[in-house]
Structures are given as structure tokens and as C-alpha cells.
């Protein structure tokens, strides 16, 4: 009557009776009000796992190192270069890592020896880790994902759980920088910034020719200006380094012939494993030529029917070319597989050739950090460990050929070849590049939405959150 009115007697004023607790920003992260979808929950779970895995790989595993040390010969060669001593003096009769960079690459990496070996190695580890992280971000953006998507922590965790990233950091080699160069090249190529794309590719080739096959993609797209800088940069850097190196000619007369040989150790190429197991040359060449034919057919189908789908064509063709370059020539090492991350990411695309279990069985073969050496079954374990990379690369190329070949044959049978080879149902399949996305409902409750005592979701509100 004359006393104060009690809010609880008025159902329409529940918000006044039970004020919602507003936590500070930091505490709010412990109970985020937007985690209302499976994707949101997975994202919150994956981020700490991904971040802690990165820290472990960079500051524990990499700093600890391993018996294999790819950095020591690089540092010693850089030190010899700065002091005017011969650089190409490696003993190729040993199985220890050798210094194999060309003169232009020697010029680029020479500053590594300006400080003591331990601190220099730590700096190089951090440089590669930073390059991998930047490549991870560029890979997300290439496929139109953001750091707020569930793909961000999932991809980061997958990359730093892989053998290729772990051993690149632990052995301390330059592959992280090469991966960054690949992602920059793909972005610039798709943006039609040809001279810059070629310059980035040329810098990577100057140090290590791993990405050289990618010039074929530029040729297929008619981006001929890429060749000007992709060739010009290595030539210019080699010319600049030549008078500064005491034995520059030794790279071409001594080191290059060694690089072209097929060795039977630390070599997962077909020829390397064939040499290790003593396969006849005729059988080895038969396997290599058969695989080369499958690659050629796959690339033709990609060029003929997919070159207008730029992202799919560039990333898938790059994956096929690079996998073939690891498997078919004389030398292929497991951690080269880092360059296949853009190809593996195509699984999110509607017409991906990787949406099947044999493809991921193959990927497990060359990406997994698991060791298959067995104390009890030594021969079997050794064979599984040595052959899984070769079989993985080979199976991946076979899967691509079979998927594209099946699409082609089905389209020809149904008279759809003039319209492409994608099945009819594929246009409705999920694709990360779909432009039309349902708008997410705001996380804040509607002004008149009643809430429970603990600030739970409004009774009538339906919240949709679509993760890109």
C-alpha cells in the first residue's frame, strides 16, 4: 500500500528484480555468452591446445634439437663466406647433413654467422616459426577464413602437430621460410601481381629450388611476367655473390652433381627407396613413368576443366606438381610435405579432390609424426617407417587422378562435358567461399527478453551462429 513496491509482484519487470551479472572483460572469457554452437565450443577448446602446442614445438623441442642438425653446416658455410674461406668443402661420403645452397643463397644467409652459433640458431628457429605462423594466417585468408573462425585454431594445431613442421624446427632448416614464400606467391599470383609473385618465387629458388615447379602454374594462366623476376632474381643474386665467394665454381662442378644423384639414405623418393631395397632399374623406371603419366593426365584435366575456378585450380595444381616433384626425381624428404598445406586446405572447397578417406590415409603417411619402428617386429616396423612417406605421396597422386578421371568419364557419359566435369549435385555441396551466409543474431539479449536468475539464454530467443 504505502510501502515500496516489490518488483517480484510484477512478472513483466523480471529484469529489474534479477539484475544480470556483468563480469569484467577478462572474466567474461571464462563463460562467453556467444558459445551457443558446436563450432563455438570447438573453437574455445582448440585455441589453448593450439597455442600450447606451438610454444612446446618452438621453445622446447626446437631448442632441445636432435642428432640431425641441418643448421650447423649452414652456419659454418656462412662463417667461412664472411671470412673469405672456401664454402663448398662438404665430405659427400658421410651421411651427415651437407651444405648445399647455391652462391646466391649463400649471400642471403651469410648474416646468420654474425653472432655466436647458439644464439644464431635460436634466431633462425624464431625466424622459421614466425614464417610458419604468417603462412598459417595467409592460408586462412586464401580460403576466406578469419582468426575468429573455428578453422584458425584447428589449422594451427594440425600444422604444429605434423612431422614436417616439428622436424623443420627441430632440425632447424629453412623450410618455414619457403612455405611463407609459397603462400605469398599464391596470393600475388591470384591477385595478378605478376612481377612481385615472380620476385618472391625467385628469392625462394635462390636459396632452395623446392618451389620451382610452380612456374608452370603461371605459364598455364598466361602470367608470363612472373618468369622475368622468377628467373631474374636468382641470376642477379648469383652474379652478385660470385666474386665474393672464394669457390663459387665448386657449387656447379662438385655440389650440383651430388644433388642430382640418387642416394639410398634419407630419401623417400621412388628412386631412393628403390635403391635402398635393391629394386631393378627397369621396375623403378616403370613405376616412375607410370606415376608421371597419372600426374600429366591429372594436370591436363585440371587445366581443361578448372582453370576458370582460380583458387581450386592454383592450389590443387600446386599440390599435384609439388607432390610429383618430391616423389619422381632423385631426392624427396618427408619434411618437404610442408609445401602441401595449401593443397590439403582445399578440402573445404566444394569440388575438392580430397573429400574421401583414401586421400587422408595418404596424408597420414607423410604428415604424421608417429614412428612405426618396432622393437618386437623390427623388419616390418622398419619397412612401414621407410615406405609410408613414399606410399603416401604416391597414393595421394593416385587419388587425384582417380577422382578427376571418374568425374570426366561420368560427365562424358552423361553429355555434360561442355559444362564442366563437376557432378550436378556438387553445386549444393558446402563450400567455404559461399557468399550468402545467414547473418548471426547479436549476442546481446533483446531488451524485453526475460532471463533467468543466472543470466542464461532468453527463453524465446533463437541464436544462429555460422562459422565461416
Tab-separated table of N, CA and C in Angstrom, residues 9 37 85 129 213 218 249 271 280 313 320 360 368 371-372 386 400 422 435 443 449 462-463 465:
chain	number	residue	atom	x	y	z
A	9	UNK	N	6.389	-8.795	-7.729
A	9	UNK	CA	4.940	-8.924	-7.909
A	9	UNK	C	4.516	-8.534	-9.311
A	37	UNK	N	26.986	-22.623	-30.231
A	37	UNK	CA	27.015	-23.595	-31.325
A	37	UNK	C	28.166	-24.562	-31.109
A	85	UNK	N	86.839	-17.771	-46.708
A	85	UNK	CA	87.334	-19.133	-46.856
A	85	UNK	C	86.442	-19.916	-47.822
A	129	UNK	N	59.693	-20.090	-37.194
A	129	UNK	CA	58.409	-20.157	-36.508
A	129	UNK	C	57.521	-18.983	-36.908
A	213	UNK	N	58.753	-25.775	-59.519
A	213	UNK	CA	57.673	-26.269	-60.395
A	213	UNK	C	56.464	-25.341	-60.483
A	218	UNK	N	51.964	-20.470	-63.408
A	218	UNK	CA	51.948	-19.133	-64.019
A	218	UNK	C	51.873	-19.245	-65.535
A	249	UNK	N	82.585	-21.621	-58.152
A	249	UNK	CA	82.509	-22.606	-59.240
A	249	UNK	C	82.328	-24.026	-58.703
A	271	UNK	N	62.927	-43.404	-56.421
A	271	UNK	CA	64.278	-43.864	-56.754
A	271	UNK	C	65.100	-44.133	-55.501
A	280	UNK	N	65.184	-53.587	-59.305
A	280	UNK	CA	65.773	-53.465	-60.645
A	280	UNK	C	65.484	-52.093	-61.251
A	313	UNK	N	41.982	-24.319	-58.928
A	313	UNK	CA	42.972	-24.705	-59.925
A	313	UNK	C	44.392	-24.466	-59.435
A	320	UNK	N	49.631	-31.033	-56.760
A	320	UNK	CA	49.999	-32.140	-57.634
A	320	UNK	C	51.436	-31.983	-58.128
A	360	UNK	N	43.094	-39.058	-47.153
A	360	UNK	CA	43.599	-38.749	-45.813
A	360	UNK	C	44.405	-39.893	-45.228
A	368	UNK	N	52.128	-37.491	-40.546
A	368	UNK	CA	52.091	-37.920	-39.153
A	368	UNK	C	53.489	-37.944	-38.539
A	371	UNK	N	56.051	-42.703	-35.215
A	371	UNK	CA	57.126	-43.574	-35.692
A	371	UNK	C	56.627	-45.015	-35.678
A	372	UNK	N	56.915	-45.739	-36.735
A	372	UNK	CA	56.434	-47.112	-36.875
A	372	UNK	C	57.526	-48.146	-36.658
A	386	UNK	N	59.947	-46.607	-43.369
A	386	UNK	CA	60.669	-46.105	-44.537
A	386	UNK	C	59.765	-45.901	-45.746
A	400	UNK	N	44.019	-38.258	-56.656
A	400	UNK	CA	43.689	-37.107	-57.504
A	400	UNK	C	43.335	-37.572	-58.908
A	422	UNK	N	32.213	-31.344	-63.036
A	422	UNK	CA	31.677	-31.489	-61.688
A	422	UNK	C	30.296	-32.121	-61.735
A	435	UNK	N	29.135	-16.977	-50.785
A	435	UNK	CA	28.994	-15.568	-50.388
A	435	UNK	C	27.786	-15.355	-49.486
A	443	UNK	N	24.665	-11.135	-29.980
A	443	UNK	CA	24.780	-11.890	-28.731
A	443	UNK	C	24.008	-11.233	-27.599
A	449	UNK	N	13.546	-9.351	-23.429
A	449	UNK	CA	13.644	-10.801	-23.296
A	449	UNK	C	13.886	-11.171	-21.851
A	462	UNK	N	16.163	-17.436	-30.393
A	462	UNK	CA	16.916	-18.453	-31.143
A	462	UNK	C	18.127	-17.786	-31.745
A	463	UNK	N	19.274	-18.320	-31.438
A	463	UNK	CA	20.506	-17.702	-31.892
A	463	UNK	C	21.168	-18.573	-32.932
A	465	UNK	N	24.555	-18.968	-35.241
A	465	UNK	CA	25.925	-18.522	-35.407
A	465	UNK	C	26.576	-19.384	-36.453
